[in-house]
Short mmCIF file of C-alpha atoms (C1' of nucleotides) in Angstrom, two decimals:
data_model
loop_
_atom_site.label_atom_id
_atom_site.label_comp_id
_atom_site.label_asym_id
_atom_site.label_seq_id
_atom_site.Cartn_x
_atom_site.Cartn_y
_atom_site.Cartn_z
CA MET A 1 66.96 -114.89 197.74
CA ASP A 2 63.33 -115.56 197.23
CA ASN A 3 62.49 -117.46 200.38
CA GLN A 4 65.35 -119.24 202.01
CA LEU A 5 63.06 -121.36 204.17
CA LEU A 6 65.52 -124.16 204.57
CA SER A 7 69.27 -124.37 205.08
CA PHE A 8 71.61 -125.85 202.46
CA THR A 9 71.88 -128.91 204.67
CA GLU A 10 68.15 -129.42 205.12
CA GLU A 11 67.62 -129.12 201.40
CA ASN A 12 70.17 -131.73 200.78
CA TYR A 13 68.62 -134.15 203.14
CA LEU A 14 65.23 -133.71 201.48
CA LYS A 15 66.83 -134.15 198.01
CA ILE A 16 68.50 -137.36 199.12
CA ILE A 17 65.43 -138.74 200.68
CA TYR A 18 63.53 -138.15 197.50
CA LEU A 19 66.08 -139.89 195.34
CA LEU A 20 66.43 -142.82 197.58
CA THR A 21 62.69 -143.30 198.01
CA GLU A 22 62.37 -143.19 194.18
CA ARG A 23 65.13 -145.79 193.90
CA HIS A 24 63.34 -148.01 196.32
CA ASN A 25 59.91 -147.68 194.56
CA GLY A 26 58.43 -145.46 197.24
CA ASN A 27 59.61 -147.52 200.25
CA GLU A 28 60.90 -145.77 203.37
CA VAL A 29 64.57 -144.74 203.50
CA SER A 30 66.64 -145.86 206.44
CA THR A 31 68.90 -143.84 208.67
CA ASN A 32 72.05 -145.69 207.59
CA GLN A 33 71.37 -145.18 203.87
CA LEU A 34 71.01 -141.50 204.57
CA ALA A 35 74.27 -141.44 206.64
CA GLU A 36 76.05 -143.04 203.68
CA HIS A 37 74.70 -140.50 201.14
CA THR A 38 75.13 -137.45 203.29
CA GLN A 39 78.64 -138.48 204.30
CA THR A 40 77.79 -138.21 208.00
CA LYS A 41 77.18 -140.61 210.85
CA ALA A 42 73.88 -142.22 211.72
CA ALA A 43 73.61 -140.19 215.01
CA SER A 44 73.82 -136.96 212.93
CA VAL A 45 71.03 -138.27 210.62
CA SER A 46 68.74 -139.06 213.59
CA ASP A 47 69.09 -135.49 214.83
CA MET A 48 68.31 -134.08 211.46
CA LEU A 49 65.25 -136.35 210.88
CA ARG A 50 63.81 -135.31 214.25
CA LYS A 51 64.15 -131.70 213.11
CA LEU A 52 62.75 -132.21 209.64
CA ALA A 53 59.83 -134.20 211.09
CA GLU A 54 59.09 -131.31 213.45
CA LYS A 55 58.84 -128.98 210.50
CA ASN A 56 56.55 -131.45 208.71
CA TYR A 57 58.80 -132.10 205.75
CA ILE A 58 59.12 -135.78 206.39
CA ASN A 59 56.98 -138.68 207.80
CA TYR A 60 59.27 -140.18 210.41
CA ARG A 61 58.68 -143.40 212.24
CA LYS A 62 61.51 -144.09 214.71
CA TYR A 63 63.59 -147.13 213.87
CA GLN A 64 61.45 -147.71 210.72
CA GLY A 65 62.61 -145.01 208.24
CA VAL A 66 61.29 -141.90 206.53
CA THR A 67 59.24 -140.73 203.44
CA LEU A 68 58.61 -137.06 202.33
CA THR A 69 55.55 -135.25 203.10
CA GLU A 70 53.95 -133.23 200.24
CA ALA A 71 55.73 -130.15 201.46
CA GLY A 72 59.08 -132.00 201.62
CA GLU A 73 58.61 -133.42 198.17
CA GLN A 74 57.99 -129.99 196.76
CA ILE A 75 61.26 -128.71 198.23
CA ALA A 76 63.12 -131.73 196.97
CA LEU A 77 61.76 -131.43 193.44
CA GLY A 78 62.71 -127.76 193.40
CA VAL A 79 66.28 -128.64 194.27
CA ILE A 80 66.39 -131.54 191.69
CA ARG A 81 65.01 -129.29 189.01
CA LYS A 82 67.71 -126.75 189.58
CA HIS A 83 70.41 -129.47 189.73
CA ARG A 84 69.35 -130.98 186.41
CA LEU A 85 68.91 -127.62 184.62
CA TRP A 86 72.34 -126.52 185.70
CA GLU A 87 73.75 -129.80 184.44
CA VAL A 88 72.25 -129.11 181.02
CA PHE A 89 73.79 -125.66 181.14
CA LEU A 90 77.22 -127.04 182.00
CA VAL A 91 77.16 -129.60 179.18
CA GLU A 92 75.25 -127.70 176.42
CA LYS A 93 76.59 -124.23 177.07
CA LEU A 94 79.95 -124.70 178.67
CA GLY A 95 81.01 -127.86 176.98
CA PHE A 96 81.63 -130.03 180.11
CA GLY A 97 81.53 -133.84 179.80
CA TRP A 98 78.70 -135.57 181.53
CA ASP A 99 81.22 -137.09 183.98
CA GLU A 100 82.39 -133.72 185.21
CA ILE A 101 79.19 -131.89 186.25
CA HIS A 102 77.81 -133.55 189.34
CA ASP A 103 79.90 -131.83 191.95
CA ILE A 104 79.41 -128.34 190.36
CA ALA A 105 75.61 -128.90 190.12
CA GLU A 106 75.54 -129.96 193.78
CA GLN A 107 76.55 -126.43 194.56
CA LEU A 108 74.40 -124.63 192.01
CA GLU A 109 71.30 -126.47 192.99
CA HIS A 110 71.01 -124.38 196.16
CA ILE A 111 71.07 -120.95 194.46
CA ASP A 112 67.85 -119.32 195.57
CA SER A 113 66.08 -117.31 192.92
CA LYS A 114 62.85 -118.27 191.21
CA GLU A 115 63.48 -115.76 188.39
CA LEU A 116 66.93 -117.19 187.76
CA THR A 117 65.52 -120.67 187.48
CA LYS A 118 62.81 -119.51 185.14
CA ARG A 119 65.20 -117.65 182.81
CA LEU A 120 67.85 -120.41 182.90
CA ASP A 121 65.03 -122.84 181.81
CA ASP A 122 64.14 -120.62 178.95
CA PHE A 123 67.69 -119.98 177.98
CA LEU A 124 68.29 -123.75 177.75
CA GLU A 125 65.03 -124.08 175.74
CA ASN A 126 63.03 -125.83 178.42
CA PRO A 127 64.90 -129.16 178.37
CA LYS A 128 62.93 -132.20 179.56
CA PHE A 129 65.99 -134.32 180.44
CA ASP A 130 69.47 -133.73 181.86
CA PRO A 131 72.64 -134.96 180.34
CA HIS A 132 72.30 -138.40 182.08
CA GLY A 133 68.77 -138.88 180.79
CA ASP A 134 67.20 -137.98 184.07
CA PRO A 135 63.82 -136.17 183.72
CA ILE A 136 63.66 -132.59 184.86
CA PRO A 137 60.76 -131.74 187.22
CA ASP A 138 58.61 -128.89 185.88
CA ALA A 139 58.20 -125.40 187.43
CA LYS A 140 55.04 -126.53 189.11
CA GLY A 141 56.96 -129.22 191.01
CA LYS A 142 55.82 -132.26 188.99
CA MET A 143 58.28 -134.94 188.10
CA PRO A 144 57.57 -136.46 184.56
CA SER A 145 57.10 -140.19 184.80
CA VAL A 146 59.46 -142.17 182.62
CA SER A 147 59.57 -145.93 182.29
CA TYR A 148 62.88 -147.19 181.04
CA GLN A 149 64.17 -150.75 181.28
CA LYS A 150 67.61 -151.97 182.13
CA LEU A 151 69.45 -153.31 179.17
CA SER A 152 69.98 -156.46 181.12
CA GLU A 153 66.28 -157.13 181.09
CA ILE A 154 65.75 -156.72 177.28
CA ALA A 155 65.23 -159.77 175.08
CA LEU A 156 67.94 -160.79 172.63
CA ASN A 157 67.90 -159.14 169.24
CA GLN A 158 65.40 -156.48 170.40
CA SER A 159 66.41 -153.01 169.10
CA VAL A 160 66.42 -150.41 171.80
CA VAL A 161 67.54 -146.77 172.30
CA MET A 162 69.90 -145.74 175.11
CA MET A 163 67.97 -143.28 177.30
CA GLY A 164 69.86 -143.03 180.62
CA VAL A 165 72.07 -144.44 183.30
CA SER A 166 71.29 -145.61 186.80
CA VAL A 167 74.83 -144.92 188.09
CA HIS A 168 76.41 -141.48 187.75
CA SER A 169 79.98 -142.04 188.85
CA PRO A 170 82.62 -140.43 186.70
CA ALA A 171 84.25 -143.81 186.22
CA PHE A 172 81.18 -145.41 184.78
CA LEU A 173 80.41 -142.45 182.51
CA GLN A 174 83.93 -142.32 181.29
CA HIS A 175 83.85 -146.05 180.56
CA LEU A 176 80.76 -145.48 178.45
CA ASP A 177 82.48 -142.64 176.67
CA LYS A 178 85.37 -144.93 175.70
CA GLN A 179 83.00 -147.49 174.32
CA GLN A 180 81.14 -144.67 172.40
CA ILE A 181 77.91 -145.40 174.22
CA ASN A 182 75.94 -142.11 174.38
CA LEU A 183 72.32 -141.07 175.04
CA GLY A 184 70.22 -141.76 171.94
CA CYS A 185 72.39 -144.39 170.42
CA GLY A 186 70.82 -147.64 169.19
CA LEU A 187 71.57 -150.91 170.94
CA LYS A 188 70.77 -154.60 170.30
CA VAL A 189 71.91 -157.38 172.42
CA LEU A 190 73.28 -160.13 170.18
CA GLU A 191 74.41 -162.64 172.78
CA ILE A 192 75.04 -163.09 176.47
CA SER A 193 78.13 -165.12 177.43
CA ASP A 194 77.49 -168.25 179.42
CA PHE A 195 80.87 -167.83 180.94
CA ASP A 196 80.72 -164.40 182.57
CA LYS A 197 77.30 -163.00 181.59
CA SER A 198 78.98 -160.33 179.49
CA TYR A 199 77.09 -158.85 176.55
CA SER A 200 77.76 -158.70 172.73
CA ILE A 201 75.99 -155.57 171.56
CA LEU A 202 75.42 -154.13 168.16
CA LEU A 203 75.88 -150.35 168.50
CA ASP A 204 73.94 -148.04 166.10
CA GLY A 205 73.52 -151.04 163.78
CA LYS A 206 77.10 -150.87 162.85
CA THR A 207 79.79 -152.01 165.31
CA THR A 208 79.83 -154.84 167.78
CA ILE A 209 81.01 -154.05 171.32
CA PHE A 210 81.34 -156.06 174.52
CA VAL A 211 80.16 -154.82 177.89
CA SER A 212 80.11 -156.42 181.30
CA ASN A 213 76.95 -157.56 183.03
CA GLU A 214 77.54 -154.72 185.56
CA VAL A 215 77.41 -152.25 182.67
CA ALA A 216 74.28 -153.75 181.12
CA LYS A 217 72.49 -153.54 184.43
CA ASN A 218 73.10 -149.82 184.60
CA LEU A 219 72.17 -148.86 181.10
CA LEU A 220 68.47 -147.61 180.85
CA VAL A 221 66.88 -148.09 177.44
CA SER A 222 63.48 -147.99 175.83
CA ILE A 223 62.12 -150.20 172.94
CA ASP A 224 62.88 -148.75 169.62
CA GLU A 225 59.64 -148.41 167.55
CA MET B 1 84.91 -128.24 194.86
CA ASP B 2 88.54 -127.38 194.05
CA ASN B 3 89.88 -126.18 197.37
CA GLN B 4 87.30 -125.02 199.80
CA LEU B 5 89.91 -123.35 202.08
CA LEU B 6 87.53 -120.79 203.50
CA SER B 7 83.95 -120.78 204.55
CA PHE B 8 81.28 -118.78 202.69
CA THR B 9 81.42 -116.25 205.48
CA GLU B 10 85.14 -115.84 205.54
CA GLU B 11 85.10 -115.28 201.74
CA ASN B 12 82.48 -112.58 202.25
CA TYR B 13 84.45 -110.71 204.86
CA LEU B 14 87.56 -110.68 202.65
CA LYS B 15 85.60 -109.57 199.70
CA ILE B 16 84.01 -106.73 201.65
CA ILE B 17 87.32 -105.66 203.14
CA TYR B 18 88.73 -105.53 199.69
CA LEU B 19 85.92 -103.27 198.35
CA LEU B 20 85.93 -100.94 201.29
CA THR B 21 89.70 -100.65 201.28
CA GLU B 22 89.54 -99.77 197.60
CA ARG B 23 86.81 -97.18 198.29
CA HIS B 24 89.01 -95.66 200.99
CA ASN B 25 92.04 -95.46 198.70
CA GLY B 26 93.90 -98.21 200.57
CA ASN B 27 93.20 -97.02 204.11
CA GLU B 28 92.34 -99.40 206.90
CA VAL B 29 88.76 -100.49 207.32
CA SER B 30 87.01 -100.21 210.61
CA THR B 31 85.15 -102.71 212.58
CA ASN B 32 81.92 -100.70 212.47
CA GLN B 33 82.07 -100.34 208.70
CA LEU B 34 82.45 -104.07 208.33
CA ALA B 35 79.53 -104.65 210.72
CA GLU B 36 77.34 -102.48 208.57
CA HIS B 37 78.26 -104.25 205.42
CA THR B 38 78.05 -107.76 206.80
CA GLN B 39 74.78 -107.07 208.47
CA THR B 40 76.13 -108.18 211.81
CA LYS B 41 77.24 -106.55 215.09
CA ALA B 42 80.69 -105.13 215.79
CA ALA B 43 81.23 -107.88 218.32
CA SER B 44 80.83 -110.56 215.69
CA VAL B 45 83.23 -108.70 213.41
CA SER B 46 85.89 -108.52 216.07
CA ASP B 47 85.73 -112.27 216.52
CA MET B 48 86.03 -112.89 212.77
CA LEU B 49 88.92 -110.44 212.43
CA ARG B 50 90.80 -112.25 215.14
CA LYS B 51 90.26 -115.53 213.23
CA LEU B 52 91.21 -114.15 209.81
CA ALA B 53 94.33 -112.48 211.30
CA GLU B 54 95.34 -115.84 212.82
CA LYS B 55 95.04 -117.40 209.39
CA ASN B 56 97.09 -114.57 207.92
CA TYR B 57 94.46 -113.20 205.51
CA ILE B 58 94.42 -109.76 207.10
CA ASN B 59 96.69 -107.30 208.90
CA TYR B 60 94.76 -106.54 212.05
CA ARG B 61 95.70 -103.82 214.50
CA LYS B 62 93.31 -103.80 217.36
CA TYR B 63 91.13 -100.68 217.57
CA GLN B 64 92.83 -99.43 214.45
CA GLY B 65 91.42 -101.32 211.63
CA VAL B 66 92.35 -103.99 208.92
CA THR B 67 93.89 -104.33 205.46
CA LEU B 68 94.21 -107.54 203.48
CA THR B 69 97.50 -109.54 203.29
CA GLU B 70 98.54 -110.66 199.79
CA ALA B 71 96.88 -114.10 200.49
CA GLY B 72 93.64 -112.38 201.58
CA GLU B 73 93.70 -110.17 198.55
CA GLN B 74 93.98 -113.19 196.23
CA ILE B 75 91.01 -114.76 197.84
CA ALA B 76 88.98 -111.53 197.62
CA LEU B 77 89.84 -111.01 193.96
CA GLY B 78 88.87 -114.52 193.08
CA VAL B 79 85.42 -114.04 194.61
CA ILE B 80 85.05 -110.63 192.95
CA ARG B 81 86.03 -112.10 189.63
CA LYS B 82 83.36 -114.81 189.94
CA HIS B 83 80.76 -112.21 191.12
CA ARG B 84 81.34 -110.00 188.15
CA LEU B 85 81.61 -112.77 185.57
CA TRP B 86 78.21 -114.08 186.81
CA GLU B 87 76.70 -110.61 186.55
CA VAL B 88 77.73 -110.51 182.92
CA PHE B 89 76.12 -113.96 182.42
CA LEU B 90 72.93 -112.84 183.99
CA VAL B 91 72.62 -109.70 181.88
CA GLU B 92 74.07 -110.87 178.58
CA LYS B 93 72.75 -114.42 178.54
CA LEU B 94 69.64 -114.36 180.65
CA GLY B 95 68.44 -110.87 179.95
CA PHE B 96 68.31 -109.67 183.54
CA GLY B 97 68.42 -105.84 184.12
CA TRP B 98 71.47 -104.38 185.77
CA ASP B 99 69.30 -103.59 188.85
CA GLU B 100 68.29 -107.28 189.43
CA ILE B 101 71.55 -109.15 189.53
CA HIS B 102 73.35 -108.26 192.67
CA ASP B 103 71.71 -110.58 195.11
CA ILE B 104 71.94 -113.50 192.73
CA ALA B 105 75.58 -112.88 192.10
CA GLU B 106 76.24 -112.70 195.82
CA GLN B 107 75.31 -116.36 195.90
CA LEU B 108 76.99 -117.50 192.62
CA GLU B 109 80.33 -115.89 193.60
CA HIS B 110 80.95 -118.64 196.12
CA ILE B 111 80.58 -121.55 193.73
CA ASP B 112 83.87 -123.34 193.98
CA SER B 113 85.32 -124.69 190.64
CA LYS B 114 88.29 -123.33 188.81
CA GLU B 115 87.19 -125.10 185.60
CA LEU B 116 83.79 -123.62 185.80
CA THR B 117 85.10 -119.99 186.19
CA LYS B 118 87.43 -120.61 183.19
CA ARG B 119 84.72 -122.03 180.95
CA LEU B 120 82.28 -119.39 181.98
CA ASP B 121 84.83 -116.64 181.22
CA ASP B 122 85.35 -118.10 177.70
CA PHE B 123 81.61 -118.51 177.19
CA LEU B 124 81.12 -114.82 177.92
CA GLU B 125 84.06 -114.08 175.56
CA ASN B 126 86.41 -112.89 178.32
CA PRO B 127 84.62 -109.72 179.31
CA LYS B 128 86.77 -106.99 180.93
CA PHE B 129 83.87 -105.15 182.68
CA ASP B 130 80.66 -106.14 184.46
CA PRO B 131 77.28 -104.57 183.71
CA HIS B 132 77.88 -101.73 186.10
CA GLY B 133 81.20 -100.89 184.47
CA ASP B 134 83.37 -102.46 187.22
CA PRO B 135 86.55 -104.12 186.03
CA ILE B 136 86.82 -107.90 186.23
CA PRO B 137 89.99 -109.24 187.87
CA ASP B 138 91.87 -111.55 185.68
CA ALA B 139 92.43 -115.35 186.27
CA LYS B 140 95.84 -114.64 187.80
CA GLY B 141 94.27 -112.40 190.47
CA LYS B 142 95.15 -109.09 189.08
CA MET B 143 92.64 -106.22 189.17
CA PRO B 144 92.84 -104.02 186.07
CA SER B 145 93.38 -100.35 187.08
CA VAL B 146 90.82 -97.94 185.78
CA SER B 147 90.66 -94.28 186.34
CA TYR B 148 87.28 -92.79 185.94
CA GLN B 149 86.07 -89.40 187.23
CA LYS B 150 82.82 -88.43 188.75
CA LEU B 151 80.63 -86.51 186.40
CA SER B 152 80.32 -83.90 189.15
CA GLU B 153 84.10 -83.14 188.77
CA ILE B 154 83.94 -82.67 184.98
CA ALA B 155 84.29 -79.15 183.49
CA LEU B 156 81.20 -77.66 181.75
CA ASN B 157 80.81 -78.51 178.06
CA GLN B 158 83.37 -81.29 178.21
CA SER B 159 82.23 -84.34 176.31
CA VAL B 160 82.52 -87.51 178.35
CA VAL B 161 81.42 -91.12 178.09
CA MET B 162 79.43 -92.90 180.77
CA MET B 163 81.68 -95.63 182.18
CA GLY B 164 80.21 -96.87 185.50
CA VAL B 165 78.40 -96.12 188.66
CA SER B 166 79.69 -95.81 192.26
CA VAL B 167 76.40 -96.85 193.78
CA HIS B 168 74.73 -100.14 192.84
CA SER B 169 71.36 -99.86 194.56
CA PRO B 170 68.43 -101.04 192.39
CA ALA B 171 66.70 -97.67 193.05
CA PHE B 172 69.56 -95.74 191.66
CA LEU B 173 70.03 -98.04 188.64
CA GLN B 174 66.35 -97.92 187.87
CA HIS B 175 66.40 -94.12 188.06
CA LEU B 176 69.24 -94.09 185.46
CA ASP B 177 67.22 -96.49 183.26
CA LYS B 178 64.22 -94.11 183.36
CA GLN B 179 66.48 -91.25 182.23
CA GLN B 180 67.99 -93.49 179.50
CA ILE B 181 71.46 -93.12 181.03
CA ASN B 182 73.33 -96.30 180.05
CA LEU B 183 76.98 -97.44 179.99
CA GLY B 184 78.64 -96.02 176.94
CA CYS B 185 76.34 -93.15 176.36
CA GLY B 186 77.74 -89.61 175.70
CA LEU B 187 77.25 -87.02 178.33
CA LYS B 188 78.04 -83.18 178.32
CA VAL B 189 77.33 -80.99 181.28
CA LEU B 190 75.68 -77.72 179.95
CA GLU B 191 74.87 -76.02 183.28
CA ILE B 192 74.73 -76.52 186.96
CA SER B 193 71.88 -74.78 188.74
CA ASP B 194 72.86 -72.20 191.38
CA PHE B 195 69.67 -73.04 193.21
CA ASP B 196 70.05 -76.83 193.92
CA LYS B 197 73.25 -77.84 192.15
CA SER B 198 71.26 -79.98 189.75
CA TYR B 199 72.71 -80.67 186.28
CA SER B 200 71.47 -79.97 182.78
CA ILE B 201 73.09 -82.61 180.61
CA LEU B 202 73.23 -83.24 176.82
CA LEU B 203 72.69 -86.96 176.44
CA ASP B 204 74.24 -88.58 173.32
CA GLY B 205 74.46 -85.13 171.72
CA LYS B 206 70.65 -85.10 171.23
CA THR B 207 68.44 -84.67 174.22
CA THR B 208 68.77 -82.54 177.28
CA ILE B 209 68.10 -84.15 180.69
CA PHE B 210 68.21 -82.92 184.24
CA VAL B 211 69.74 -84.88 187.07
CA SER B 212 70.32 -84.13 190.72
CA ASN B 213 73.74 -83.39 192.22
CA GLU B 214 73.41 -86.77 194.10
CA VAL B 215 73.23 -88.55 190.69
CA ALA B 216 76.06 -86.60 189.14
CA LYS B 217 78.35 -87.59 192.02
CA ASN B 218 77.68 -91.23 191.40
CA LEU B 219 78.21 -91.38 187.65
CA LEU B 220 81.65 -92.39 186.61
CA VAL B 221 82.82 -91.09 183.21
CA SER B 222 85.86 -90.72 181.07
CA ILE B 223 86.90 -87.84 178.83
CA ASP B 224 85.76 -88.57 175.25
CA GLU B 225 88.69 -88.32 172.81
"C1'" DA C 1 62.05 -168.42 220.07
"C1'" DC C 2 65.75 -166.30 221.68
"C1'" DA C 3 70.66 -165.07 221.68
"C1'" DA C 4 73.70 -162.49 218.91
"C1'" DA C 5 74.29 -159.07 215.45
"C1'" DA C 6 72.98 -154.98 213.28
"C1'" DT C 7 70.70 -150.66 213.24
"C1'" DT C 8 68.93 -146.54 215.33
"C1'" DT C 9 68.41 -143.23 218.92
"C1'" DT C 10 69.88 -140.67 222.91
"C1'" DA C 11 73.28 -138.20 225.71
"C1'" DG C 12 76.88 -135.22 225.96
"C1'" DA C 13 80.40 -132.61 223.65
"C1'" DC C 14 82.59 -129.68 219.96
"C1'" DT C 15 83.04 -125.86 216.22
"C1'" DA C 16 81.54 -121.93 213.50
"C1'" DA C 17 79.07 -117.92 213.49
"C1'" DT C 18 76.27 -115.18 215.70
"C1'" DC C 19 74.31 -112.39 219.79
"C1'" DT C 20 73.98 -109.06 224.29
"C1'" DA C 21 76.10 -106.80 227.96
"C1'" DA C 22 80.02 -105.05 230.00
"C1'" DA C 23 84.79 -103.52 229.86
"C1'" DA C 24 88.55 -101.26 227.56
"C1'" DA C 25 90.46 -98.07 224.27
"C1'" DT C 26 90.17 -94.14 221.40
"C1'" DA C 27 88.16 -89.72 219.77
"C1'" DT C 28 85.76 -85.30 220.61
"C1'" DA C 29 84.48 -81.04 222.51
"C1'" DT C 30 84.58 -77.32 225.20
"C1'" DA D 1 93.16 -81.24 229.28
"C1'" DT D 2 90.03 -83.85 230.74
"C1'" DA D 3 85.21 -85.34 230.96
"C1'" DT D 4 81.99 -87.32 227.74
"C1'" DA D 5 80.86 -89.81 223.77
"C1'" DT D 6 82.00 -93.25 220.49
"C1'" DT D 7 84.16 -97.27 219.00
"C1'" DT D 8 86.07 -101.68 219.75
"C1'" DT D 9 87.08 -105.74 222.27
"C1'" DT D 10 86.10 -109.33 225.57
"C1'" DA D 11 83.11 -112.45 228.25
"C1'" DG D 12 79.62 -115.43 228.26
"C1'" DA D 13 75.42 -117.53 225.66
"C1'" DT D 14 72.95 -119.50 221.74
"C1'" DT D 15 72.02 -122.13 217.40
"C1'" DA D 16 73.02 -125.44 213.58
"C1'" DG D 17 75.25 -129.22 212.39
"C1'" DT D 18 78.31 -132.51 213.51
"C1'" DC D 19 80.79 -136.16 216.41
"C1'" DT D 20 81.63 -140.49 219.83
"C1'" DA D 21 80.02 -143.58 223.08
"C1'" DA D 22 76.31 -145.79 225.24
"C1'" DA D 23 71.56 -147.30 225.35
"C1'" DA D 24 67.47 -148.97 223.00
"C1'" DT D 25 65.25 -151.30 219.37
"C1'" DT D 26 64.84 -154.34 215.53
"C1'" DT D 27 66.57 -158.08 212.66
"C1'" DT D 28 68.79 -162.52 211.88
"C1'" DG D 29 70.26 -167.19 212.45
"C1'" DT D 30 69.99 -171.44 214.19
#
DNA sequence: ACAAAATTTTAGACTAATCTAAAAATATAT
DNA sequence: ATATATTTTTAGATTAGTCTAAAATTTTGT
């Protein structure tokens, strides 16, 4: 208990606002989007937004949407940092699969102790990315900028490295496991089917696999050089 | 999230009832005692007891006190198991001192995931005691029985081993650290002062230290054989 | 451009957990 | 043994977070 300024619930709203804003390239987040992601109703979201705006954690324009203030962003990044560090712990130390860790990390991210976070970070050897390839904000509250591309936007025969996923559902992650698509593996798009836009991909320069367009859109890669 | 049957608060009440009942050798716990340990008022405790009794987690006799039902005890032991496992993690893996871990474990004990607890237990190599010497209930919800004695009840010149503490305050634990009194060390009472009941103790068969009666009453030991 | 649809906010209510003040029950002390 | 003190419970309020239904605002489609 270092400084429980905000409730579990308030922290969650700020985290979700951060992640949705990021996904929308900095554009305002709507009430309905928040309702969907917080598993509540729009009316409840409106109430909470009024409260968070009063406390100066968000910029709230009625009917228009919200963005985080600097104070709100710092809270959000702190929560996201803890979430991602704990995910590394669960996979690297406890041997969980990357598809099993989200719900547990959703709980652990609210544990309040600066010292714990610091020691956990050191124990994990200061990881820069979580098991899904997402960057881990640093202790100062700065999110590293990463620029990955969707596999679906890469030119044919361009060698790339698998760096992350833009969907974290267990079903999607298990699907990747079955196809042996892991972080760090080499990928090269050989062909895109005219029929269903599915992809033929050379995996690690060895085997050819086939993935749907839906999968290709959610694989984040960087050019291999 | 395996089965969040109870709220954070309800879990806490059951845990505290367990620990106080244990401390009173199975006797009923009073409303005022609970108010003190939950940092609330007696009126709030009464409300919660009515609720817990309705759900059959406690045996509640108005004005008399409470004990746990079998169901309540299972919940309490699950929370205590998690608390003590996390304490082992904090000390053994993250290098915290035994005086720094209580508040953090108070939060971690409510993380709800059977699989996490199981993997944490294995990761820690199935410890049987926490860093204060308290026994860790097993996965089946059974508390190992241990029988330690207070150092203040041990005969002069009897060699004993330091096994635990009956007070967990940071101040007390830090005091022991300064005197180099740790779990597992050997102790032998050489003399008790007539003047202030303070103890001369031979530590690990090497150095003589002096501790107050108050300290001697809160050191748990077992006969060295 | 404006009617219909969709979204968002407000109003009023509910639950969990807490509080203070007052009433009821139990314990204590001469 | 009974008056006094202590403890516990009840009654009535409060706060955080949620809900449904209705009102207000914005967006969309022709």
